[in-house]
Amino acid sequence: MQFLAALLMSVLLWWPGAGVAQQDWEPFPPPFCGELSEADCQLLIDSQEMMRNVSSLRLSMALEAGVTGIPAIAEEDLAFEMQIDTTMHLDPEVYERMRRLAPGMGEDSDEELSDQYAKLGELLVEFYETAAMDMQMQMALPRLLIDAVEQEEGVAPPEQIGLEMRLLDGYMYINMEKLAESSPELRAQLERERMNGWIGFDLVSQIRSDLLRSTSGTAESLQMGMWSAQLMNDETIRQLLEPYITVQRLDDEERNGEQVAVFRTSLDFARLAARPDFSRLLRILVDRVVELTGEPMNDQEIGLTILGFQMIANVLARSSQFEMIQAIGVDAPYLHRQSFSVRLDFSGLLTFLALAGEELPAELQGARPIFTLDADFRYSDFDAAPPVEKPARARIIPLDSLDQETINLIS
């Protein structure tokens, strides 16, 4: 169940508009504007403000990741794909309070931190009580991963995994028939457990129980994810990154009869990694991790950590690519599309390791591996998404009736 809760939270946290400027709180500054005109920069700011207050929408996400350039391994064996289509409703005020609470963590006393965890736990429960979602997901796992799991566990996971679930009034509903399509073995196991059709369980009560057993654990996991996302909102980090970020307005497009402005934002990682700014950036990040985790590091350990990251970054940065495309309505500045593209060439790193005396696996000798990640988010039906309805004939399973095998099966 924790996996399903984490998946749901991940989808809901893809809600656009996280970086909006606020009148009374500095950690959410305006977006990077580079050399854009004042009017174009204002359009980006207006879009974030509008999306932050959207209460419902439809999201279609396509994600593809993989590695090419290893002759000994077929490209399809290293490819991962995921498609998610979601209708989402949430209370913007609850979502905003969650974001407001998290940044203070890591800077408070133990007593204040404990209080923050308790408040975040309460908000987490309220978040799931007020949010609603209808999600369909299809995922294709890399063949290499499937083979590795089969060798380790003795059972191969399915190549294609389908999942259909809904969240409503604090209850999670899962279509077990959709899940059973993944493999005959899984279908047989579900039938043995009499897990057919739609089943539902009280997710909010389960979360409350988890929080009582470990007040800090669940909340801390959520806070860690928020903390990572909010690093980009730190003013010092933004000042270090700004000279290496380029923002351009491309030619406008037309979507569903509406004019949209298209912006491209890119990071010159090669130039950043070669400058002293990168060392200062790494020092800030390491210090923040130390604060968050509470794990002490002396100056020598910090210096070695930064040096290691610098060496790896300089090798990877030479042919790297980090790019974001946004399509924003001109008349009503809704965010219609947002895509991310990452490309990293690991051949230089392999050469560096070989020169350092590391023995590379046979399949990597002479290889030029290139990692690519492309994620595309398309948003629609702003404040007009269809309602999420309870599945017909859904069978509610009491939490106290679930044994560990059944819980593992669900999650």
mmCIF file of C-alpha atoms in Angstrom:
data_model
loop_
_atom_site.group_PDB
_atom_site.id
_atom_site.type_symbol
_atom_site.label_atom_id
_atom_site.label_comp_id
_atom_site.label_asym_id
_atom_site.label_seq_id
_atom_site.Cartn_x
_atom_site.Cartn_y
_atom_site.Cartn_z
ATOM 1 C CA MET A 1 0.000 0.000 0.000
ATOM 2 C CA GLN A 2 2.892 2.346 0.657
ATOM 3 C CA PHE A 3 3.932 1.965 -2.985
ATOM 4 C CA LEU A 4 0.454 2.945 -4.181
ATOM 5 C CA ALA A 5 0.352 5.888 -1.804
ATOM 6 C CA ALA A 6 3.765 7.034 -3.011
ATOM 7 C CA LEU A 7 2.704 6.656 -6.653
ATOM 8 C CA LEU A 8 -0.434 8.665 -6.022
ATOM 9 C CA MET A 9 1.488 11.399 -4.229
ATOM 10 C CA SER A 10 3.991 11.533 -7.093
ATOM 11 C CA VAL A 11 1.209 12.052 -9.625
ATOM 12 C CA LEU A 12 -0.490 14.715 -7.513
ATOM 13 C CA LEU A 13 2.807 16.531 -6.931
ATOM 14 C CA TRP A 14 3.203 16.891 -10.715
ATOM 15 C CA TRP A 15 0.589 19.621 -10.359
ATOM 16 C CA PRO A 16 2.007 22.568 -12.338
ATOM 17 C CA GLY A 17 2.723 25.986 -10.876
ATOM 18 C CA ALA A 18 5.079 25.019 -8.061
ATOM 19 C CA GLY A 19 7.496 27.863 -8.636
ATOM 20 C CA VAL A 20 5.105 30.779 -8.422
ATOM 21 C CA ALA A 21 6.065 34.045 -6.775
ATOM 22 C CA GLN A 22 4.126 34.820 -3.634
ATOM 23 C CA GLN A 23 3.559 38.180 -2.010
ATOM 24 C CA ASP A 24 4.349 36.986 1.506
ATOM 25 C CA TRP A 25 6.841 34.166 1.093
ATOM 26 C CA GLU A 26 10.234 34.367 -0.597
ATOM 27 C CA PRO A 27 11.077 30.673 -1.223
ATOM 28 C CA PHE A 28 8.843 30.693 -4.335
ATOM 29 C CA PRO A 29 10.416 33.358 -6.588
ATOM 30 C CA PRO A 30 9.480 34.107 -10.201
ATOM 31 C CA PRO A 31 10.663 31.782 -12.966
ATOM 32 C CA PHE A 32 13.980 32.228 -14.755
ATOM 33 C CA CYS A 33 13.437 34.781 -17.507
ATOM 34 C CA GLY A 34 16.936 35.297 -18.911
ATOM 35 C CA GLU A 35 16.824 38.008 -21.564
ATOM 36 C CA LEU A 36 13.097 37.739 -22.234
ATOM 37 C CA SER A 37 11.114 40.917 -22.601
ATOM 38 C CA GLU A 38 9.253 42.165 -19.555
ATOM 39 C CA ALA A 39 5.949 41.142 -21.149
ATOM 40 C CA ASP A 40 7.153 37.580 -21.853
ATOM 41 C CA CYS A 41 8.522 37.195 -18.347
ATOM 42 C CA GLN A 42 5.229 38.416 -16.921
ATOM 43 C CA LEU A 43 3.410 35.799 -19.006
ATOM 44 C CA LEU A 44 5.460 33.057 -17.324
ATOM 45 C CA ILE A 45 4.704 34.533 -13.898
ATOM 46 C CA ASP A 46 0.985 34.863 -14.678
ATOM 47 C CA SER A 47 0.888 31.261 -15.872
ATOM 48 C CA GLN A 48 2.380 29.973 -12.638
ATOM 49 C CA GLU A 49 -0.059 32.034 -10.596
ATOM 50 C CA MET A 50 -3.029 30.764 -12.607
ATOM 51 C CA MET A 51 -1.956 27.110 -12.468
ATOM 52 C CA ARG A 52 -1.317 27.316 -8.742
ATOM 53 C CA ASN A 53 -5.007 28.054 -8.218
ATOM 54 C CA VAL A 54 -6.417 25.450 -10.598
ATOM 55 C CA SER A 55 -8.622 23.030 -8.676
ATOM 56 C CA SER A 56 -8.985 20.328 -11.338
ATOM 57 C CA LEU A 57 -7.480 19.273 -14.647
ATOM 58 C CA ARG A 58 -6.609 16.389 -16.911
ATOM 59 C CA LEU A 59 -3.009 15.302 -17.241
ATOM 60 C CA SER A 60 -1.498 13.062 -19.878
ATOM 61 C CA MET A 61 2.111 12.136 -19.240
ATOM 62 C CA ALA A 62 4.473 10.165 -21.463
ATOM 63 C CA LEU A 63 7.916 9.230 -20.207
ATOM 64 C CA GLU A 64 10.665 7.449 -22.105
ATOM 65 C CA ALA A 65 14.124 6.637 -20.780
ATOM 66 C CA GLY A 66 16.900 4.435 -22.061
ATOM 67 C CA VAL A 67 20.541 3.893 -22.843
ATOM 68 C CA THR A 68 22.016 3.512 -26.331
ATOM 69 C CA GLY A 69 25.560 2.960 -27.571
ATOM 70 C CA ILE A 70 26.322 -0.386 -25.925
ATOM 71 C CA PRO A 71 26.781 -2.844 -28.846
ATOM 72 C CA ALA A 72 26.650 -5.883 -26.555
ATOM 73 C CA ILE A 73 23.160 -4.930 -25.305
ATOM 74 C CA ALA A 74 20.167 -4.285 -27.553
ATOM 75 C CA GLU A 75 18.655 -0.819 -27.146
ATOM 76 C CA GLU A 76 15.194 -2.229 -26.401
ATOM 77 C CA ASP A 77 16.653 -4.158 -23.464
ATOM 78 C CA LEU A 78 17.527 -0.845 -21.813
ATOM 79 C CA ALA A 79 14.349 1.070 -22.652
ATOM 80 C CA PHE A 80 11.726 2.128 -20.104
ATOM 81 C CA GLU A 81 8.350 3.626 -21.046
ATOM 82 C CA MET A 82 5.435 4.881 -19.000
ATOM 83 C CA GLN A 83 2.135 6.455 -19.999
ATOM 84 C CA ILE A 84 -0.234 7.971 -17.445
ATOM 85 C CA ASP A 85 -3.631 9.521 -18.093
ATOM 86 C CA THR A 86 -5.144 11.192 -15.068
ATOM 87 C CA THR A 87 -8.091 13.288 -13.996
ATOM 88 C CA MET A 88 -7.231 15.177 -10.825
ATOM 89 C CA HIS A 89 -9.078 17.314 -8.300
ATOM 90 C CA LEU A 90 -7.499 18.867 -5.240
ATOM 91 C CA ASP A 91 -8.012 21.690 -2.810
ATOM 92 C CA PRO A 92 -5.460 24.390 -3.767
ATOM 93 C CA GLU A 93 -5.505 25.745 -0.221
ATOM 94 C CA VAL A 94 -4.501 22.378 1.300
ATOM 95 C CA TYR A 95 -1.846 21.852 -1.341
ATOM 96 C CA GLU A 96 -0.458 25.327 -0.683
ATOM 97 C CA ARG A 97 -0.265 24.723 3.071
ATOM 98 C CA MET A 98 1.730 21.553 2.447
ATOM 99 C CA ARG A 99 4.239 23.463 0.363
ATOM 100 C CA ARG A 100 4.443 26.257 2.920
ATOM 101 C CA LEU A 101 5.151 23.913 5.813
ATOM 102 C CA ALA A 102 7.950 21.818 4.294
ATOM 103 C CA PRO A 103 10.736 24.394 3.657
ATOM 104 C CA GLY A 104 11.253 25.188 7.349
ATOM 105 C CA MET A 105 12.404 21.650 8.091
ATOM 106 C CA GLY A 106 16.102 21.055 8.638
ATOM 107 C CA GLU A 107 16.552 24.496 10.242
ATOM 108 C CA ASP A 108 14.604 23.999 13.481
ATOM 109 C CA SER A 109 15.304 22.500 16.893
ATOM 110 C CA ASP A 110 14.348 18.874 17.606
ATOM 111 C CA GLU A 111 11.193 20.029 19.395
ATOM 112 C CA GLU A 112 10.200 22.342 16.537
ATOM 113 C CA LEU A 113 11.022 19.636 14.006
ATOM 114 C CA SER A 114 8.811 17.133 15.830
ATOM 115 C CA ASP A 115 5.993 19.664 15.745
ATOM 116 C CA GLN A 116 6.580 20.180 12.018
ATOM 117 C CA TYR A 117 6.371 16.438 11.410
ATOM 118 C CA ALA A 118 3.095 16.260 13.310
ATOM 119 C CA LYS A 119 1.625 19.160 11.321
ATOM 120 C CA LEU A 120 2.831 17.709 8.035
ATOM 121 C CA GLY A 121 1.264 14.381 8.977
ATOM 122 C CA GLU A 122 -2.059 16.094 9.636
ATOM 123 C CA LEU A 123 -1.839 17.886 6.292
ATOM 124 C CA LEU A 124 -0.955 14.635 4.541
ATOM 125 C CA VAL A 125 -4.149 13.074 5.856
ATOM 126 C CA GLU A 126 -6.190 16.136 4.868
ATOM 127 C CA PHE A 127 -4.568 16.089 1.429
ATOM 128 C CA TYR A 128 -5.710 12.526 0.741
ATOM 129 C CA GLU A 129 -9.154 13.219 2.198
ATOM 130 C CA THR A 130 -9.776 16.174 -0.121
ATOM 131 C CA ALA A 131 -7.982 15.009 -3.298
ATOM 132 C CA ALA A 132 -9.682 12.941 -5.991
ATOM 133 C CA MET A 133 -8.053 11.134 -8.871
ATOM 134 C CA ASP A 134 -8.830 8.738 -11.693
ATOM 135 C CA MET A 135 -5.609 7.308 -13.127
ATOM 136 C CA GLN A 136 -4.720 4.802 -15.829
ATOM 137 C CA MET A 137 -1.087 3.812 -16.168
ATOM 138 C CA GLN A 138 0.788 1.573 -18.601
ATOM 139 C CA MET A 139 4.438 0.788 -17.958
ATOM 140 C CA ALA A 140 6.993 -1.206 -19.986
ATOM 141 C CA LEU A 141 10.014 -2.411 -18.026
ATOM 142 C CA PRO A 142 13.503 -2.822 -19.526
ATOM 143 C CA ARG A 143 14.303 -6.414 -20.495
ATOM 144 C CA LEU A 144 17.619 -6.168 -18.671
ATOM 145 C CA LEU A 145 15.820 -5.285 -15.429
ATOM 146 C CA ILE A 146 13.359 -8.147 -15.865
ATOM 147 C CA ASP A 147 16.200 -10.629 -16.359
ATOM 148 C CA ALA A 148 18.043 -9.296 -13.307
ATOM 149 C CA VAL A 149 14.966 -9.592 -11.077
ATOM 150 C CA GLU A 150 14.251 -13.093 -12.371
ATOM 151 C CA GLN A 151 17.812 -14.164 -11.623
ATOM 152 C CA GLU A 152 17.686 -12.645 -8.139
ATOM 153 C CA GLU A 153 14.133 -13.580 -7.112
ATOM 154 C CA GLY A 154 13.446 -16.604 -9.275
ATOM 155 C CA VAL A 155 10.293 -15.002 -10.688
ATOM 156 C CA ALA A 156 10.258 -12.660 -13.677
ATOM 157 C CA PRO A 157 8.096 -9.520 -13.415
ATOM 158 C CA PRO A 158 5.778 -8.859 -16.379
ATOM 159 C CA GLU A 159 7.137 -6.819 -19.287
ATOM 160 C CA GLN A 160 3.978 -4.704 -19.409
ATOM 161 C CA ILE A 161 2.234 -3.494 -16.262
ATOM 162 C CA GLY A 162 -1.183 -1.863 -16.368
ATOM 163 C CA LEU A 163 -2.779 -0.100 -13.426
ATOM 164 C CA GLU A 164 -6.136 1.607 -13.049
ATOM 165 C CA MET A 165 -7.007 3.236 -9.758
ATOM 166 C CA ARG A 166 -9.133 5.951 -8.254
ATOM 167 C CA LEU A 167 -8.943 8.030 -5.113
ATOM 168 C CA LEU A 168 -12.150 9.420 -3.641
ATOM 169 C CA ASP A 169 -13.157 10.523 -0.119
ATOM 170 C CA GLY A 170 -9.982 9.031 1.326
ATOM 171 C CA TYR A 171 -10.556 5.592 -0.221
ATOM 172 C CA MET A 172 -8.255 3.998 -2.790
ATOM 173 C CA TYR A 173 -9.889 1.825 -5.460
ATOM 174 C CA ILE A 174 -7.913 -0.542 -7.690
ATOM 175 C CA ASN A 175 -9.128 -2.416 -10.757
ATOM 176 C CA MET A 176 -7.702 -5.883 -10.166
ATOM 177 C CA GLU A 177 -8.815 -7.073 -13.620
ATOM 178 C CA LYS A 178 -6.565 -4.461 -15.209
ATOM 179 C CA LEU A 179 -3.698 -5.501 -12.968
ATOM 180 C CA ALA A 180 -4.297 -9.175 -13.834
ATOM 181 C CA GLU A 181 -3.720 -8.444 -17.527
ATOM 182 C CA SER A 182 -0.007 -8.084 -16.773
ATOM 183 C CA SER A 183 0.648 -11.828 -16.631
ATOM 184 C CA PRO A 184 -1.116 -15.203 -16.335
ATOM 185 C CA GLU A 185 0.791 -15.931 -13.109
ATOM 186 C CA LEU A 186 -0.450 -12.717 -11.507
ATOM 187 C CA ARG A 187 -4.005 -13.436 -12.648
ATOM 188 C CA ALA A 188 -3.858 -16.885 -11.052
ATOM 189 C CA GLN A 189 -2.531 -15.422 -7.818
ATOM 190 C CA LEU A 190 -5.247 -12.767 -7.738
ATOM 191 C CA GLU A 191 -7.908 -15.397 -8.312
ATOM 192 C CA ARG A 192 -6.523 -17.486 -5.450
ATOM 193 C CA GLU A 193 -6.797 -14.433 -3.223
ATOM 194 C CA ARG A 194 -10.304 -13.711 -4.568
ATOM 195 C CA MET A 195 -9.132 -10.273 -5.619
ATOM 196 C CA ASN A 196 -11.430 -9.728 -8.604
ATOM 197 C CA GLY A 197 -13.011 -6.613 -10.091
ATOM 198 C CA TRP A 198 -12.674 -3.307 -8.272
ATOM 199 C CA ILE A 199 -11.527 -3.416 -4.670
ATOM 200 C CA GLY A 200 -11.231 -0.510 -2.275
ATOM 201 C CA PHE A 201 -9.705 0.209 1.096
ATOM 202 C CA ASP A 202 -9.557 3.116 3.530
ATOM 203 C CA LEU A 203 -6.274 4.743 2.519
ATOM 204 C CA VAL A 204 -6.591 7.648 4.961
ATOM 205 C CA SER A 205 -7.024 5.295 7.930
ATOM 206 C CA GLN A 206 -3.987 3.342 6.763
ATOM 207 C CA ILE A 207 -1.947 6.544 6.565
ATOM 208 C CA ARG A 208 -3.104 7.583 10.030
ATOM 209 C CA SER A 209 -2.023 4.184 11.329
ATOM 210 C CA ASP A 210 1.381 4.524 9.650
ATOM 211 C CA LEU A 211 1.837 7.975 11.172
ATOM 212 C CA LEU A 212 0.974 6.697 14.664
ATOM 213 C CA ARG A 213 3.484 3.866 14.347
ATOM 214 C CA SER A 214 6.211 6.145 13.030
ATOM 215 C CA THR A 215 5.329 9.823 13.293
ATOM 216 C CA SER A 216 8.421 11.036 11.478
ATOM 217 C CA GLY A 217 8.904 8.266 8.913
ATOM 218 C CA THR A 218 6.021 8.886 6.516
ATOM 219 C CA ALA A 219 6.138 12.659 6.859
ATOM 220 C CA GLU A 220 9.912 12.709 6.481
ATOM 221 C CA SER A 221 9.709 10.815 3.172
ATOM 222 C CA LEU A 222 7.234 13.375 1.848
ATOM 223 C CA GLN A 223 9.336 16.246 3.153
ATOM 224 C CA MET A 224 12.455 14.862 1.454
ATOM 225 C CA GLY A 225 10.726 14.937 -1.929
ATOM 226 C CA MET A 226 9.456 18.472 -1.376
ATOM 227 C CA TRP A 227 12.866 19.602 -0.140
ATOM 228 C CA SER A 228 14.511 18.324 -3.329
ATOM 229 C CA ALA A 229 12.038 20.177 -5.526
ATOM 230 C CA GLN A 230 12.378 23.387 -3.511
ATOM 231 C CA LEU A 231 16.153 23.591 -3.845
ATOM 232 C CA MET A 232 15.524 25.307 -7.180
ATOM 233 C CA ASN A 233 13.662 28.011 -5.264
ATOM 234 C CA ASP A 234 16.630 28.896 -3.056
ATOM 235 C CA GLU A 235 17.692 32.436 -3.943
ATOM 236 C CA THR A 236 21.438 31.742 -3.594
ATOM 237 C CA ILE A 237 21.206 28.688 -5.846
ATOM 238 C CA ARG A 238 19.150 30.643 -8.366
ATOM 239 C CA GLN A 239 21.767 33.398 -8.499
ATOM 240 C CA LEU A 240 24.504 30.836 -9.169
ATOM 241 C CA LEU A 241 22.485 29.111 -11.910
ATOM 242 C CA GLU A 242 21.046 32.174 -13.650
ATOM 243 C CA PRO A 243 24.105 33.021 -15.839
ATOM 244 C CA TYR A 244 23.997 29.512 -17.320
ATOM 245 C CA ILE A 245 20.278 29.357 -18.089
ATOM 246 C CA THR A 246 18.916 30.546 -21.422
ATOM 247 C CA VAL A 247 15.206 31.261 -21.914
ATOM 248 C CA GLN A 248 13.828 31.892 -25.403
ATOM 249 C CA ARG A 249 10.381 32.557 -26.775
ATOM 250 C CA LEU A 250 9.915 30.485 -29.919
ATOM 251 C CA ASP A 251 7.263 30.913 -32.600
ATOM 252 C CA ASP A 252 3.716 30.877 -31.268
ATOM 253 C CA GLU A 253 1.506 27.895 -32.026
ATOM 254 C CA GLU A 254 -2.221 27.215 -32.146
ATOM 255 C CA ARG A 255 -3.784 24.557 -29.932
ATOM 256 C CA ASN A 256 -7.509 23.825 -30.150
ATOM 257 C CA GLY A 257 -8.123 27.217 -31.728
ATOM 258 C CA GLU A 258 -6.144 29.081 -29.075
ATOM 259 C CA GLN A 259 -2.849 30.921 -29.532
ATOM 260 C CA VAL A 260 -0.104 29.660 -27.242
ATOM 261 C CA ALA A 261 3.338 31.095 -26.548
ATOM 262 C CA VAL A 262 6.168 28.559 -26.648
ATOM 263 C CA PHE A 263 9.211 28.974 -24.390
ATOM 264 C CA ARG A 264 12.428 26.967 -24.343
ATOM 265 C CA THR A 265 14.627 26.928 -21.229
ATOM 266 C CA SER A 266 18.047 25.274 -21.361
ATOM 267 C CA LEU A 267 20.974 24.846 -18.988
ATOM 268 C CA ASP A 268 24.579 25.154 -20.221
ATOM 269 C CA PHE A 269 25.891 22.504 -17.856
ATOM 270 C CA ALA A 270 29.290 22.279 -19.565
ATOM 271 C CA ARG A 271 30.043 25.945 -18.898
ATOM 272 C CA LEU A 272 28.640 25.761 -15.356
ATOM 273 C CA ALA A 273 30.724 22.701 -14.433
ATOM 274 C CA ALA A 274 33.923 24.468 -15.561
ATOM 275 C CA ARG A 275 33.347 27.566 -13.412
ATOM 276 C CA PRO A 276 33.912 28.302 -9.687
ATOM 277 C CA ASP A 277 30.155 28.808 -9.386
ATOM 278 C CA PHE A 278 29.749 25.039 -9.607
ATOM 279 C CA SER A 279 31.989 24.479 -6.566
ATOM 280 C CA ARG A 280 29.936 27.007 -4.595
ATOM 281 C CA LEU A 281 26.738 25.314 -5.756
ATOM 282 C CA LEU A 282 27.998 21.897 -4.679
ATOM 283 C CA ARG A 283 29.010 23.245 -1.268
ATOM 284 C CA ILE A 284 25.498 24.612 -0.712
ATOM 285 C CA LEU A 285 23.912 21.310 -1.753
ATOM 286 C CA VAL A 286 26.207 19.235 0.465
ATOM 287 C CA ASP A 287 25.567 21.533 3.435
ATOM 288 C CA ARG A 288 21.811 21.259 2.903
ATOM 289 C CA VAL A 289 21.974 17.451 2.742
ATOM 290 C CA VAL A 290 23.996 17.389 5.969
ATOM 291 C CA GLU A 291 21.409 19.640 7.643
ATOM 292 C CA LEU A 292 18.507 17.543 6.411
ATOM 293 C CA THR A 293 19.937 14.125 7.254
ATOM 294 C CA GLY A 294 21.712 15.108 10.471
ATOM 295 C CA GLU A 295 24.744 13.076 9.384
ATOM 296 C CA PRO A 296 27.886 15.026 10.394
ATOM 297 C CA MET A 297 30.705 15.549 7.887
ATOM 298 C CA ASN A 298 34.026 17.230 8.612
ATOM 299 C CA ASP A 299 35.668 19.695 6.215
ATOM 300 C CA GLN A 300 37.881 16.996 4.696
ATOM 301 C CA GLU A 301 34.922 14.719 3.944
ATOM 302 C CA ILE A 302 32.978 17.621 2.468
ATOM 303 C CA GLY A 303 35.961 18.624 0.331
ATOM 304 C CA LEU A 304 36.429 15.078 -1.004
ATOM 305 C CA THR A 305 32.698 14.790 -1.753
ATOM 306 C CA ILE A 306 32.693 18.058 -3.688
ATOM 307 C CA LEU A 307 35.874 17.100 -5.565
ATOM 308 C CA GLY A 308 34.363 13.770 -6.575
ATOM 309 C CA PHE A 309 31.199 15.401 -7.869
ATOM 310 C CA GLN A 310 33.251 17.994 -9.739
ATOM 311 C CA MET A 311 35.354 15.375 -11.514
ATOM 312 C CA ILE A 312 32.311 13.354 -12.567
ATOM 313 C CA ALA A 313 30.365 16.468 -13.610
ATOM 314 C CA ASN A 314 33.204 17.782 -15.778
ATOM 315 C CA VAL A 315 33.366 14.475 -17.633
ATOM 316 C CA LEU A 316 29.578 14.218 -18.111
ATOM 317 C CA ALA A 317 28.992 17.893 -18.882
ATOM 318 C CA ARG A 318 30.870 18.014 -22.173
ATOM 319 C CA SER A 319 28.011 16.635 -24.237
ATOM 320 C CA SER A 320 25.085 16.994 -21.855
ATOM 321 C CA GLN A 321 21.704 18.507 -22.652
ATOM 322 C CA PHE A 322 19.037 19.810 -20.280
ATOM 323 C CA GLU A 323 16.011 21.434 -21.878
ATOM 324 C CA MET A 324 12.438 22.350 -20.997
ATOM 325 C CA ILE A 325 9.655 23.420 -23.385
ATOM 326 C CA GLN A 326 6.497 25.154 -22.164
ATOM 327 C CA ALA A 327 3.375 26.082 -24.120
ATOM 328 C CA ILE A 328 1.264 28.784 -22.408
ATOM 329 C CA GLY A 329 -1.991 30.341 -23.511
ATOM 330 C CA VAL A 330 -1.646 33.962 -24.610
ATOM 331 C CA ASP A 331 -5.135 35.132 -23.658
ATOM 332 C CA ALA A 332 -5.637 32.855 -20.643
ATOM 333 C CA PRO A 333 -2.152 31.823 -19.471
ATOM 334 C CA TYR A 334 -2.864 28.190 -18.648
ATOM 335 C CA LEU A 335 0.056 25.813 -19.038
ATOM 336 C CA HIS A 336 -0.996 23.495 -21.866
ATOM 337 C CA ARG A 337 2.213 21.535 -22.228
ATOM 338 C CA GLN A 338 5.517 21.082 -20.439
ATOM 339 C CA SER A 339 8.268 18.754 -21.632
ATOM 340 C CA PHE A 340 11.710 17.904 -20.283
ATOM 341 C CA SER A 341 14.641 16.439 -22.183
ATOM 342 C CA VAL A 342 17.899 15.154 -20.676
ATOM 343 C CA ARG A 343 20.863 13.668 -22.532
ATOM 344 C CA LEU A 344 24.071 12.437 -20.874
ATOM 345 C CA ASP A 345 27.040 10.837 -22.656
ATOM 346 C CA PHE A 346 28.767 8.371 -20.299
ATOM 347 C CA SER A 347 31.594 7.431 -22.677
ATOM 348 C CA GLY A 348 33.923 10.011 -21.122
ATOM 349 C CA LEU A 349 33.200 8.628 -17.662
ATOM 350 C CA LEU A 350 34.061 5.097 -18.814
ATOM 351 C CA THR A 351 37.334 6.375 -20.270
ATOM 352 C CA PHE A 352 38.107 8.145 -16.995
ATOM 353 C CA LEU A 353 37.410 4.989 -14.977
ATOM 354 C CA ALA A 354 39.579 2.887 -17.299
ATOM 355 C CA LEU A 355 42.471 5.352 -16.965
ATOM 356 C CA ALA A 356 42.020 5.229 -13.180
ATOM 357 C CA GLY A 357 42.613 1.463 -13.274
ATOM 358 C CA GLU A 358 39.002 0.339 -12.852
ATOM 359 C CA GLU A 359 38.184 -2.956 -14.569
ATOM 360 C CA LEU A 360 35.101 -2.429 -16.718
ATOM 361 C CA PRO A 361 32.598 -5.201 -17.524
ATOM 362 C CA ALA A 362 33.216 -6.756 -20.925
ATOM 363 C CA GLU A 363 30.004 -5.305 -22.411
ATOM 364 C CA LEU A 364 31.117 -1.758 -21.505
ATOM 365 C CA GLN A 365 34.596 -1.958 -22.992
ATOM 366 C CA GLY A 366 34.630 0.252 -26.083
ATOM 367 C CA ALA A 367 30.999 1.272 -25.541
ATOM 368 C CA ARG A 368 29.735 4.848 -25.856
ATOM 369 C CA PRO A 369 26.619 4.773 -23.671
ATOM 370 C CA ILE A 370 24.239 7.709 -23.946
ATOM 371 C CA PHE A 371 21.410 8.090 -21.456
ATOM 372 C CA THR A 372 18.271 9.921 -22.598
ATOM 373 C CA LEU A 373 15.155 10.916 -20.698
ATOM 374 C CA ASP A 374 12.127 12.557 -22.300
ATOM 375 C CA ALA A 375 9.047 13.468 -20.293
ATOM 376 C CA ASP A 376 6.024 15.164 -21.828
ATOM 377 C CA PHE A 377 3.125 16.582 -19.770
ATOM 378 C CA ARG A 378 -0.069 17.790 -21.445
ATOM 379 C CA TYR A 379 -2.725 19.581 -19.396
ATOM 380 C CA SER A 380 -6.361 20.302 -20.261
ATOM 381 C CA ASP A 381 -9.861 20.813 -18.806
ATOM 382 C CA PHE A 382 -8.676 23.437 -16.329
ATOM 383 C CA ASP A 383 -11.191 23.795 -13.481
ATOM 384 C CA ALA A 384 -13.570 21.725 -15.614
ATOM 385 C CA ALA A 385 -12.292 18.154 -15.306
ATOM 386 C CA PRO A 386 -15.028 15.504 -15.096
ATOM 387 C CA PRO A 387 -15.852 14.314 -11.580
ATOM 388 C CA VAL A 388 -14.234 11.203 -10.172
ATOM 389 C CA GLU A 389 -16.838 8.573 -9.364
ATOM 390 C CA LYS A 390 -16.731 5.538 -7.139
ATOM 391 C CA PRO A 391 -16.403 2.375 -9.267
ATOM 392 C CA ALA A 392 -19.624 0.434 -9.595
ATOM 393 C CA ARG A 393 -19.811 -2.694 -7.437
ATOM 394 C CA ALA A 394 -16.478 -1.957 -5.780
ATOM 395 C CA ARG A 395 -15.777 -4.305 -2.887
ATOM 396 C CA ILE A 396 -14.423 -2.565 0.230
ATOM 397 C CA ILE A 397 -11.807 -4.626 2.059
ATOM 398 C CA PRO A 398 -11.460 -3.863 5.790
ATOM 399 C CA LEU A 399 -7.886 -3.023 6.717
ATOM 400 C CA ASP A 400 -7.856 -5.501 9.602
ATOM 401 C CA SER A 401 -8.714 -8.321 7.189
ATOM 402 C CA LEU A 402 -5.635 -7.835 5.028
ATOM 403 C CA ASP A 403 -2.809 -10.245 5.785
ATOM 404 C CA GLN A 404 0.768 -9.495 4.699
ATOM 405 C CA GLU A 405 0.510 -11.585 1.512
ATOM 406 C CA THR A 406 -2.575 -9.672 0.420
ATOM 407 C CA ILE A 407 -0.933 -6.350 1.231
ATOM 408 C CA ASN A 408 2.088 -7.324 -0.866
ATOM 409 C CA LEU A 409 -0.225 -8.315 -3.686
ATOM 410 C CA ILE A 410 -1.975 -4.936 -3.664
ATOM 411 C CA SER A 411 1.165 -2.848 -3.371
#
